[in-house]
């Protein structure tokens, strides 16, 4: 008997979850066909290509972004695009041409014609001196070129920084002789080298990075292109060093041009939809249910502001079993968590509690992963960090409410989780916990959801904010301050006169017509009166005064 669980009908594309290791993957064929050249990656490529022109502004860059943002995959794409001897060169060039034919033609004509393109030199950093890492990379380069690994080309790991700069110059000469245009040096995990240098300043010479960057920036017609891949800003690695050393590191950082590399949430929606594969019959069977959920989601305003509704609908269909509202929320959750060891694709592939794989095993079509399921996943896997970090205060408050009450219905519990999650995401996104948004996100009738919201308000678990029509988790006492202020305002509005209060505590001064006095020599002053809706305007105008008016 066939298992009806979703695990038999929904699969993760292997290329979406495969971790790239440049040092070992740069010669592997068949990796590039699944690469998605996003707008962020194309912008980074354009900046790098500008540096390859005759009078470069910079040829040393750092790509900085969190784990899982595709930096290493982009580095692999760059190696294949600019290196004609690479196994996936044609595939990479074709992928670029499909998106930007003019840019692909520029690469072909300016950087590839009449030679082998750029010689690929990829390193993966680890907790060791940069010299040791470079020694291994130069040794592989000599073997790849089929030349002798003499000390001028491959200095010993303990050699001076100057020896390695000369070795890179020698490598440039060698690759030019063999028909290459230059060297493309990519240092993946460069942060590991910086961490070691910060922890062992006497054993590592971080100044070597500056020397290599300067060599790259002045490499002219025989270009050396240096790209370092980082997970955080350069200066963050020097946080615990003394001020003098930090200044020295800042000078080194100044030799690099930084390219932030983090895809926006809307782009991550494309990658997320591409990562999921379905059996042919599944989407056809659930199409009517999915269409109803999509329409409710669109009417409630869940579509990202910068994405067309048709595009969003197409992506959301491909993202099943994620409910359209959960599909929008998932990239925002991981960006909000800012956890380096987590990514959307790790969530899809891992068997963590309350995670994607567990849902597939336990449910059958047409079940959806909804906002409460995402809340449960975050609570199960990040609860300790939520309590330790101020960023998770709202979620921690929601957990406290859920854990302290045992009389909530399933719908009331789902509402609390959804409101808490949306309050948290709403601090940095367009998502808001309106009644319409909650009705679209949850499995239940409109009348039942409205009734459950009213019950939660009466129990002082949530508060309704009239100014933007949203619900929030109540984080204070049992006193509804907003409601009390509204009642006080209504009482005061009948008797309180701002004009009378100002007249009592801040009596106005006469206003002198200075320009008139300057031109005529006659001083004239005018009385000032406060007025509001409660004022008797006739009495104010007829009030005796010694002023001119």
mmCIF file of C-alpha atoms in Angstrom, residues 90-385:
data_model
loop_
_atom_site.group_PDB
_atom_site.id
_atom_site.type_symbol
_atom_site.label_atom_id
_atom_site.label_comp_id
_atom_site.label_asym_id
_atom_site.label_seq_id
_atom_site.Cartn_x
_atom_site.Cartn_y
_atom_site.Cartn_z
ATOM 1 C CA UNK A 90 29.807 27.084 -21.767
ATOM 2 C CA UNK A 91 26.910 26.497 -19.383
ATOM 3 C CA UNK A 92 27.788 29.571 -17.302
ATOM 4 C CA UNK A 93 28.129 31.771 -20.391
ATOM 5 C CA UNK A 94 24.817 30.494 -21.759
ATOM 6 C CA UNK A 95 23.064 31.201 -18.425
ATOM 7 C CA UNK A 96 24.351 34.779 -18.504
ATOM 8 C CA UNK A 97 23.311 35.246 -22.129
ATOM 9 C CA UNK A 98 19.756 34.177 -21.344
ATOM 10 C CA UNK A 99 19.454 36.995 -18.795
ATOM 11 C CA UNK A 100 21.701 39.668 -20.298
ATOM 12 C CA UNK A 101 22.912 39.036 -23.833
ATOM 13 C CA UNK A 102 24.884 42.302 -23.974
ATOM 14 C CA UNK A 103 26.799 41.472 -20.802
ATOM 15 C CA UNK A 104 27.545 37.953 -22.054
ATOM 16 C CA UNK A 105 28.830 39.420 -25.318
ATOM 17 C CA UNK A 106 31.047 41.813 -23.340
ATOM 18 C CA UNK A 107 32.533 38.890 -21.411
ATOM 19 C CA UNK A 108 33.109 36.970 -24.613
ATOM 20 C CA UNK A 109 34.699 39.802 -26.579
ATOM 21 C CA UNK A 110 36.757 41.572 -23.903
ATOM 22 C CA UNK A 111 37.865 38.800 -21.581
ATOM 23 C CA UNK A 112 37.730 35.469 -23.423
ATOM 24 C CA UNK A 113 38.556 35.936 -27.106
ATOM 25 C CA UNK A 114 41.984 34.783 -28.218
ATOM 26 C CA UNK A 115 42.927 32.835 -25.092
ATOM 27 C CA UNK A 116 41.890 30.658 -22.181
ATOM 28 C CA UNK A 117 40.351 33.457 -20.135
ATOM 29 C CA UNK A 118 41.361 33.629 -16.470
ATOM 30 C CA UNK A 119 43.340 30.977 -14.667
ATOM 31 C CA UNK A 120 41.282 29.760 -11.677
ATOM 32 C CA UNK A 121 42.969 29.800 -8.265
ATOM 33 C CA UNK A 122 40.518 28.980 -5.495
ATOM 34 C CA UNK A 123 41.377 28.699 -1.812
ATOM 35 C CA UNK A 124 39.246 27.758 1.167
ATOM 36 C CA UNK A 125 40.342 29.428 4.361
ATOM 37 C CA UNK A 126 40.646 27.638 7.679
ATOM 38 C CA UNK A 127 42.100 28.528 11.071
ATOM 39 C CA UNK A 128 45.689 28.864 9.965
ATOM 40 C CA UNK A 129 48.038 31.570 8.671
ATOM 41 C CA UNK A 130 47.238 32.928 5.208
ATOM 42 C CA UNK A 131 50.741 31.886 4.069
ATOM 43 C CA UNK A 132 49.955 28.225 4.726
ATOM 44 C CA UNK A 133 46.707 28.457 2.774
ATOM 45 C CA UNK A 134 48.431 30.221 -0.124
ATOM 46 C CA UNK A 135 51.256 27.662 -0.167
ATOM 47 C CA UNK A 136 48.758 24.835 -0.781
ATOM 48 C CA UNK A 137 46.910 26.836 -3.431
ATOM 49 C CA UNK A 138 50.084 27.726 -5.332
ATOM 50 C CA UNK A 139 51.203 24.092 -5.217
ATOM 51 C CA UNK A 140 47.931 23.003 -6.855
ATOM 52 C CA UNK A 141 48.295 25.797 -9.421
ATOM 53 C CA UNK A 142 51.781 24.558 -10.401
ATOM 54 C CA UNK A 143 50.468 21.022 -10.779
ATOM 55 C CA UNK A 144 47.532 22.237 -12.872
ATOM 56 C CA UNK A 145 49.865 24.199 -15.168
ATOM 57 C CA UNK A 146 52.289 21.290 -15.379
ATOM 58 C CA UNK A 147 55.316 23.289 -14.248
ATOM 59 C CA UNK A 148 57.927 22.790 -11.565
ATOM 60 C CA UNK A 149 56.926 23.916 -8.078
ATOM 61 C CA UNK A 150 60.160 25.761 -7.322
ATOM 62 C CA UNK A 151 60.396 28.132 -4.355
ATOM 63 C CA UNK A 152 59.951 31.221 -6.493
ATOM 64 C CA UNK A 153 56.485 29.977 -7.459
ATOM 65 C CA UNK A 154 55.597 27.977 -4.324
ATOM 66 C CA UNK A 155 57.349 29.455 -1.256
ATOM 67 C CA UNK A 156 57.356 27.403 1.956
ATOM 68 C CA UNK A 157 54.486 28.122 4.352
ATOM 69 C CA UNK A 158 56.816 29.920 6.777
ATOM 70 C CA UNK A 159 58.173 32.298 4.103
ATOM 71 C CA UNK A 160 57.761 36.071 4.342
ATOM 72 C CA UNK A 161 54.776 37.919 2.937
ATOM 73 C CA UNK A 162 57.021 39.448 0.306
ATOM 74 C CA UNK A 163 57.927 35.995 -0.980
ATOM 75 C CA UNK A 164 54.251 35.189 -1.573
ATOM 76 C CA UNK A 165 53.649 38.469 -3.395
ATOM 77 C CA UNK A 166 56.573 37.632 -5.691
ATOM 78 C CA UNK A 167 55.157 34.112 -6.116
ATOM 79 C CA UNK A 168 51.830 35.521 -7.330
ATOM 80 C CA UNK A 169 53.689 37.774 -9.765
ATOM 81 C CA UNK A 170 55.580 34.713 -11.032
ATOM 82 C CA UNK A 171 52.292 32.832 -11.388
ATOM 83 C CA UNK A 172 50.912 35.701 -13.472
ATOM 84 C CA UNK A 173 53.890 35.457 -15.809
ATOM 85 C CA UNK A 174 53.468 31.698 -16.145
ATOM 86 C CA UNK A 175 49.750 31.786 -16.948
ATOM 87 C CA UNK A 176 50.234 34.545 -19.531
ATOM 88 C CA UNK A 177 52.808 32.340 -21.301
ATOM 89 C CA UNK A 178 50.266 29.514 -21.421
ATOM 90 C CA UNK A 179 47.558 31.663 -23.036
ATOM 91 C CA UNK A 180 45.563 32.889 -20.070
ATOM 92 C CA UNK A 181 44.561 36.542 -19.679
ATOM 93 C CA UNK A 182 45.228 36.678 -15.930
ATOM 94 C CA UNK A 183 44.550 35.015 -12.580
ATOM 95 C CA UNK A 184 41.229 34.907 -10.739
ATOM 96 C CA UNK A 185 42.040 34.305 -7.060
ATOM 97 C CA UNK A 186 39.003 33.595 -4.860
ATOM 98 C CA UNK A 187 39.491 33.030 -1.123
ATOM 99 C CA UNK A 188 36.407 31.338 0.298
ATOM 100 C CA UNK A 189 35.932 31.444 4.083
ATOM 101 C CA UNK A 190 38.407 34.297 4.325
ATOM 102 C CA UNK A 191 36.917 35.077 7.721
ATOM 103 C CA UNK A 192 38.558 31.940 9.133
ATOM 104 C CA UNK A 193 41.963 33.361 8.204
ATOM 105 C CA UNK A 194 41.056 36.669 9.862
ATOM 106 C CA UNK A 195 39.841 34.893 12.992
ATOM 107 C CA UNK A 196 43.164 33.077 13.264
ATOM 108 C CA UNK A 197 45.094 36.298 12.657
ATOM 109 C CA UNK A 198 43.123 38.069 15.395
ATOM 110 C CA UNK A 199 43.656 35.211 17.867
ATOM 111 C CA UNK A 200 47.343 34.650 16.964
ATOM 112 C CA UNK A 201 48.763 38.005 15.837
ATOM 113 C CA UNK A 202 52.356 36.757 16.178
ATOM 114 C CA UNK A 203 51.780 33.657 14.036
ATOM 115 C CA UNK A 204 49.874 35.256 11.141
ATOM 116 C CA UNK A 205 50.702 38.244 8.971
ATOM 117 C CA UNK A 206 47.377 39.803 7.974
ATOM 118 C CA UNK A 207 49.336 42.544 6.177
ATOM 119 C CA UNK A 208 49.858 40.014 3.382
ATOM 120 C CA UNK A 209 46.232 40.599 2.381
ATOM 121 C CA UNK A 210 46.984 44.265 1.823
ATOM 122 C CA UNK A 211 50.033 43.443 -0.288
ATOM 123 C CA UNK A 212 48.058 41.022 -2.474
ATOM 124 C CA UNK A 213 45.225 43.545 -2.830
ATOM 125 C CA UNK A 214 47.687 46.238 -3.888
ATOM 126 C CA UNK A 215 49.268 43.842 -6.403
ATOM 127 C CA UNK A 216 45.799 43.161 -7.825
ATOM 128 C CA UNK A 217 44.811 46.826 -8.000
ATOM 129 C CA UNK A 218 47.919 47.754 -9.994
ATOM 130 C CA UNK A 219 48.059 44.636 -12.185
ATOM 131 C CA UNK A 220 47.127 46.613 -15.348
ATOM 132 C CA UNK A 221 47.166 44.533 -18.560
ATOM 133 C CA UNK A 222 47.933 41.216 -16.831
ATOM 134 C CA UNK A 223 45.112 41.285 -14.296
ATOM 135 C CA UNK A 224 45.157 39.592 -10.929
ATOM 136 C CA UNK A 225 41.599 39.595 -9.599
ATOM 137 C CA UNK A 226 41.250 38.999 -5.839
ATOM 138 C CA UNK A 227 37.888 38.163 -4.259
ATOM 139 C CA UNK A 228 37.526 37.350 -0.560
ATOM 140 C CA UNK A 229 34.308 35.814 0.738
ATOM 141 C CA UNK A 230 33.239 36.918 4.233
ATOM 142 C CA UNK A 231 30.249 36.252 6.476
ATOM 143 C CA UNK A 232 30.519 39.551 8.333
ATOM 144 C CA UNK A 233 32.159 42.922 7.856
ATOM 145 C CA UNK A 234 35.960 42.971 7.858
ATOM 146 C CA UNK A 235 36.224 45.140 10.983
ATOM 147 C CA UNK A 236 34.061 42.756 13.014
ATOM 148 C CA UNK A 237 36.918 40.260 13.091
ATOM 149 C CA UNK A 238 39.092 42.871 14.841
ATOM 150 C CA UNK A 239 36.549 43.729 17.556
ATOM 151 C CA UNK A 240 38.652 42.437 20.453
ATOM 152 C CA UNK A 241 41.981 43.786 19.245
ATOM 153 C CA UNK A 242 43.586 46.936 20.620
ATOM 154 C CA UNK A 243 42.829 50.276 18.955
ATOM 155 C CA UNK A 244 46.197 50.526 17.186
ATOM 156 C CA UNK A 245 45.759 47.089 15.597
ATOM 157 C CA UNK A 246 42.188 47.912 14.636
ATOM 158 C CA UNK A 247 43.458 50.986 12.792
ATOM 159 C CA UNK A 248 45.965 48.808 10.930
ATOM 160 C CA UNK A 249 43.207 46.384 9.960
ATOM 161 C CA UNK A 250 41.109 49.325 8.760
ATOM 162 C CA UNK A 251 43.933 50.284 6.397
ATOM 163 C CA UNK A 252 43.966 46.735 5.031
ATOM 164 C CA UNK A 253 40.205 46.791 4.587
ATOM 165 C CA UNK A 254 40.569 50.034 2.649
ATOM 166 C CA UNK A 255 42.424 48.179 -0.114
ATOM 167 C CA UNK A 256 39.276 46.141 -0.825
ATOM 168 C CA UNK A 257 36.021 47.273 -2.347
ATOM 169 C CA UNK A 258 33.154 45.589 -0.509
ATOM 170 C CA UNK A 259 30.133 44.115 -2.291
ATOM 171 C CA UNK A 260 27.225 43.334 0.083
ATOM 172 C CA UNK A 261 25.806 39.973 -0.927
ATOM 173 C CA UNK A 262 22.402 39.246 0.546
ATOM 174 C CA UNK A 263 19.382 38.508 -1.564
ATOM 175 C CA UNK A 264 16.212 40.511 -0.773
ATOM 176 C CA UNK A 265 13.254 38.466 0.511
ATOM 177 C CA UNK A 266 11.438 38.742 -2.833
ATOM 178 C CA UNK A 267 14.391 37.144 -4.619
ATOM 179 C CA UNK A 268 14.512 34.424 -1.986
ATOM 180 C CA UNK A 269 10.917 33.583 -2.897
ATOM 181 C CA UNK A 270 12.117 32.686 -6.395
ATOM 182 C CA UNK A 271 14.900 30.506 -4.997
ATOM 183 C CA UNK A 272 12.546 28.863 -2.517
ATOM 184 C CA UNK A 273 9.979 27.968 -5.185
ATOM 185 C CA UNK A 274 12.743 26.606 -7.413
ATOM 186 C CA UNK A 275 14.022 24.370 -4.595
ATOM 187 C CA UNK A 276 10.791 22.357 -4.368
ATOM 188 C CA UNK A 277 9.779 19.603 -6.780
ATOM 189 C CA UNK A 278 6.390 17.835 -6.881
ATOM 190 C CA UNK A 279 4.977 14.688 -8.377
ATOM 191 C CA UNK A 280 2.910 15.626 -11.431
ATOM 192 C CA UNK A 281 -0.408 14.535 -9.970
ATOM 193 C CA UNK A 282 -0.104 16.435 -6.687
ATOM 194 C CA UNK A 283 -0.522 20.045 -7.802
ATOM 195 C CA UNK A 284 -3.294 19.069 -10.206
ATOM 196 C CA UNK A 285 -5.273 17.393 -7.411
ATOM 197 C CA UNK A 286 -5.006 20.303 -4.996
ATOM 198 C CA UNK A 287 -5.365 23.111 -7.594
ATOM 199 C CA UNK A 288 -8.937 24.119 -6.521
ATOM 200 C CA UNK A 289 -7.971 24.363 -2.840
ATOM 201 C CA UNK A 290 -4.729 26.169 -3.605
ATOM 202 C CA UNK A 291 -6.505 28.685 -5.856
ATOM 203 C CA UNK A 292 -8.972 29.603 -3.086
ATOM 204 C CA UNK A 293 -6.128 30.139 -0.611
ATOM 205 C CA UNK A 294 -4.204 32.246 -3.128
ATOM 206 C CA UNK A 295 -7.156 34.554 -3.773
ATOM 207 C CA UNK A 296 -7.763 35.060 -0.055
ATOM 208 C CA UNK A 297 -4.075 35.825 0.408
ATOM 209 C CA UNK A 298 -4.013 38.399 -2.387
ATOM 210 C CA UNK A 299 -7.193 40.140 -1.223
ATOM 211 C CA UNK A 300 -5.742 40.433 2.294
ATOM 212 C CA UNK A 301 -2.662 42.273 0.985
ATOM 213 C CA UNK A 302 -0.014 39.603 1.554
ATOM 214 C CA UNK A 303 1.664 40.006 -1.852
ATOM 215 C CA UNK A 304 5.097 41.677 -1.459
ATOM 216 C CA UNK A 305 4.887 45.342 -2.559
ATOM 217 C CA UNK A 306 7.633 44.988 -5.180
ATOM 218 C CA UNK A 307 6.264 41.813 -6.804
ATOM 219 C CA UNK A 308 3.481 41.504 -9.372
ATOM 220 C CA UNK A 309 0.488 39.466 -8.225
ATOM 221 C CA UNK A 310 0.767 37.096 -11.206
ATOM 222 C CA UNK A 311 4.411 36.380 -10.387
ATOM 223 C CA UNK A 312 3.611 35.839 -6.725
ATOM 224 C CA UNK A 313 0.728 33.481 -7.561
ATOM 225 C CA UNK A 314 2.922 31.374 -9.838
ATOM 226 C CA UNK A 315 5.675 31.105 -7.225
ATOM 227 C CA UNK A 316 3.232 30.331 -4.419
ATOM 228 C CA UNK A 317 1.748 27.440 -6.411
ATOM 229 C CA UNK A 318 5.205 25.947 -6.848
ATOM 230 C CA UNK A 319 5.946 26.383 -3.131
ATOM 231 C CA UNK A 320 3.261 23.984 -1.878
ATOM 232 C CA UNK A 321 2.904 22.706 0.900
ATOM 233 C CA UNK A 322 3.810 26.171 2.188
ATOM 234 C CA UNK A 323 0.620 28.186 2.523
ATOM 235 C CA UNK A 324 0.929 31.422 0.501
ATOM 236 C CA UNK A 325 1.084 33.456 3.723
ATOM 237 C CA UNK A 326 3.800 31.171 5.129
ATOM 238 C CA UNK A 327 5.618 31.377 1.784
ATOM 239 C CA UNK A 328 5.832 35.166 2.173
ATOM 240 C CA UNK A 329 6.869 34.916 5.822
ATOM 241 C CA UNK A 330 9.607 32.280 5.623
ATOM 242 C CA UNK A 331 12.412 34.432 4.102
ATOM 243 C CA UNK A 332 11.537 37.232 6.533
ATOM 244 C CA UNK A 333 11.796 34.851 9.496
ATOM 245 C CA UNK A 334 15.341 33.786 8.674
ATOM 246 C CA UNK A 335 16.423 37.339 7.944
ATOM 247 C CA UNK A 336 14.929 38.411 11.287
ATOM 248 C CA UNK A 337 16.704 35.609 13.130
ATOM 249 C CA UNK A 338 20.038 36.585 11.545
ATOM 250 C CA UNK A 339 21.423 33.165 12.424
ATOM 251 C CA UNK A 340 24.611 32.398 10.502
ATOM 252 C CA UNK A 341 24.189 28.640 10.767
ATOM 253 C CA UNK A 342 20.653 28.662 9.408
ATOM 254 C CA UNK A 343 19.202 29.213 5.981
ATOM 255 C CA UNK A 344 15.928 28.614 4.241
ATOM 256 C CA UNK A 345 17.316 25.565 2.486
ATOM 257 C CA UNK A 346 18.571 24.072 5.726
ATOM 258 C CA UNK A 347 15.008 24.373 7.017
ATOM 259 C CA UNK A 348 13.710 22.543 3.956
ATOM 260 C CA UNK A 349 16.220 19.703 4.154
ATOM 261 C CA UNK A 350 16.785 19.165 7.867
ATOM 262 C CA UNK A 351 14.780 16.928 10.204
ATOM 263 C CA UNK A 352 14.597 19.462 13.025
ATOM 264 C CA UNK A 353 11.577 19.378 15.357
ATOM 265 C CA UNK A 354 8.506 21.007 13.783
ATOM 266 C CA UNK A 355 10.454 21.441 10.562
ATOM 267 C CA UNK A 356 9.588 20.964 6.912
ATOM 268 C CA UNK A 357 10.560 17.297 6.652
ATOM 269 C CA UNK A 358 8.616 16.386 9.780
ATOM 270 C CA UNK A 359 5.528 18.070 8.328
ATOM 271 C CA UNK A 360 5.865 16.100 5.088
ATOM 272 C CA UNK A 361 6.047 12.831 7.008
ATOM 273 C CA UNK A 362 3.032 13.595 9.229
ATOM 274 C CA UNK A 363 0.580 15.156 6.762
ATOM 275 C CA UNK A 364 -1.128 14.417 3.496
ATOM 276 C CA UNK A 365 -2.538 16.678 0.758
ATOM 277 C CA UNK A 366 -4.085 19.232 0.828
ATOM 278 C CA UNK A 367 -2.550 20.165 4.204
ATOM 279 C CA UNK A 368 -0.618 23.448 4.387
ATOM 280 C CA UNK A 369 2.285 24.694 6.477
ATOM 281 C CA UNK A 370 0.777 27.816 8.015
ATOM 282 C CA UNK A 371 1.964 30.625 10.292
ATOM 283 C CA UNK A 372 1.366 28.644 13.535
ATOM 284 C CA UNK A 373 3.584 25.858 12.156
ATOM 285 C CA UNK A 374 6.384 28.360 11.472
ATOM 286 C CA UNK A 375 5.946 29.753 14.992
ATOM 287 C CA UNK A 376 6.271 26.239 16.422
ATOM 288 C CA UNK A 377 9.448 25.663 14.387
ATOM 289 C CA UNK A 378 11.069 28.880 15.618
ATOM 290 C CA UNK A 379 10.026 28.155 19.208
ATOM 291 C CA UNK A 380 11.307 24.562 19.089
ATOM 292 C CA UNK A 381 14.702 25.390 17.593
ATOM 293 C CA UNK A 382 15.475 28.953 18.693
ATOM 294 C CA UNK A 383 13.682 29.332 22.023
ATOM 295 C CA UNK A 384 16.830 29.759 24.108
ATOM 296 C CA UNK A 385 18.127 32.484 21.826
#
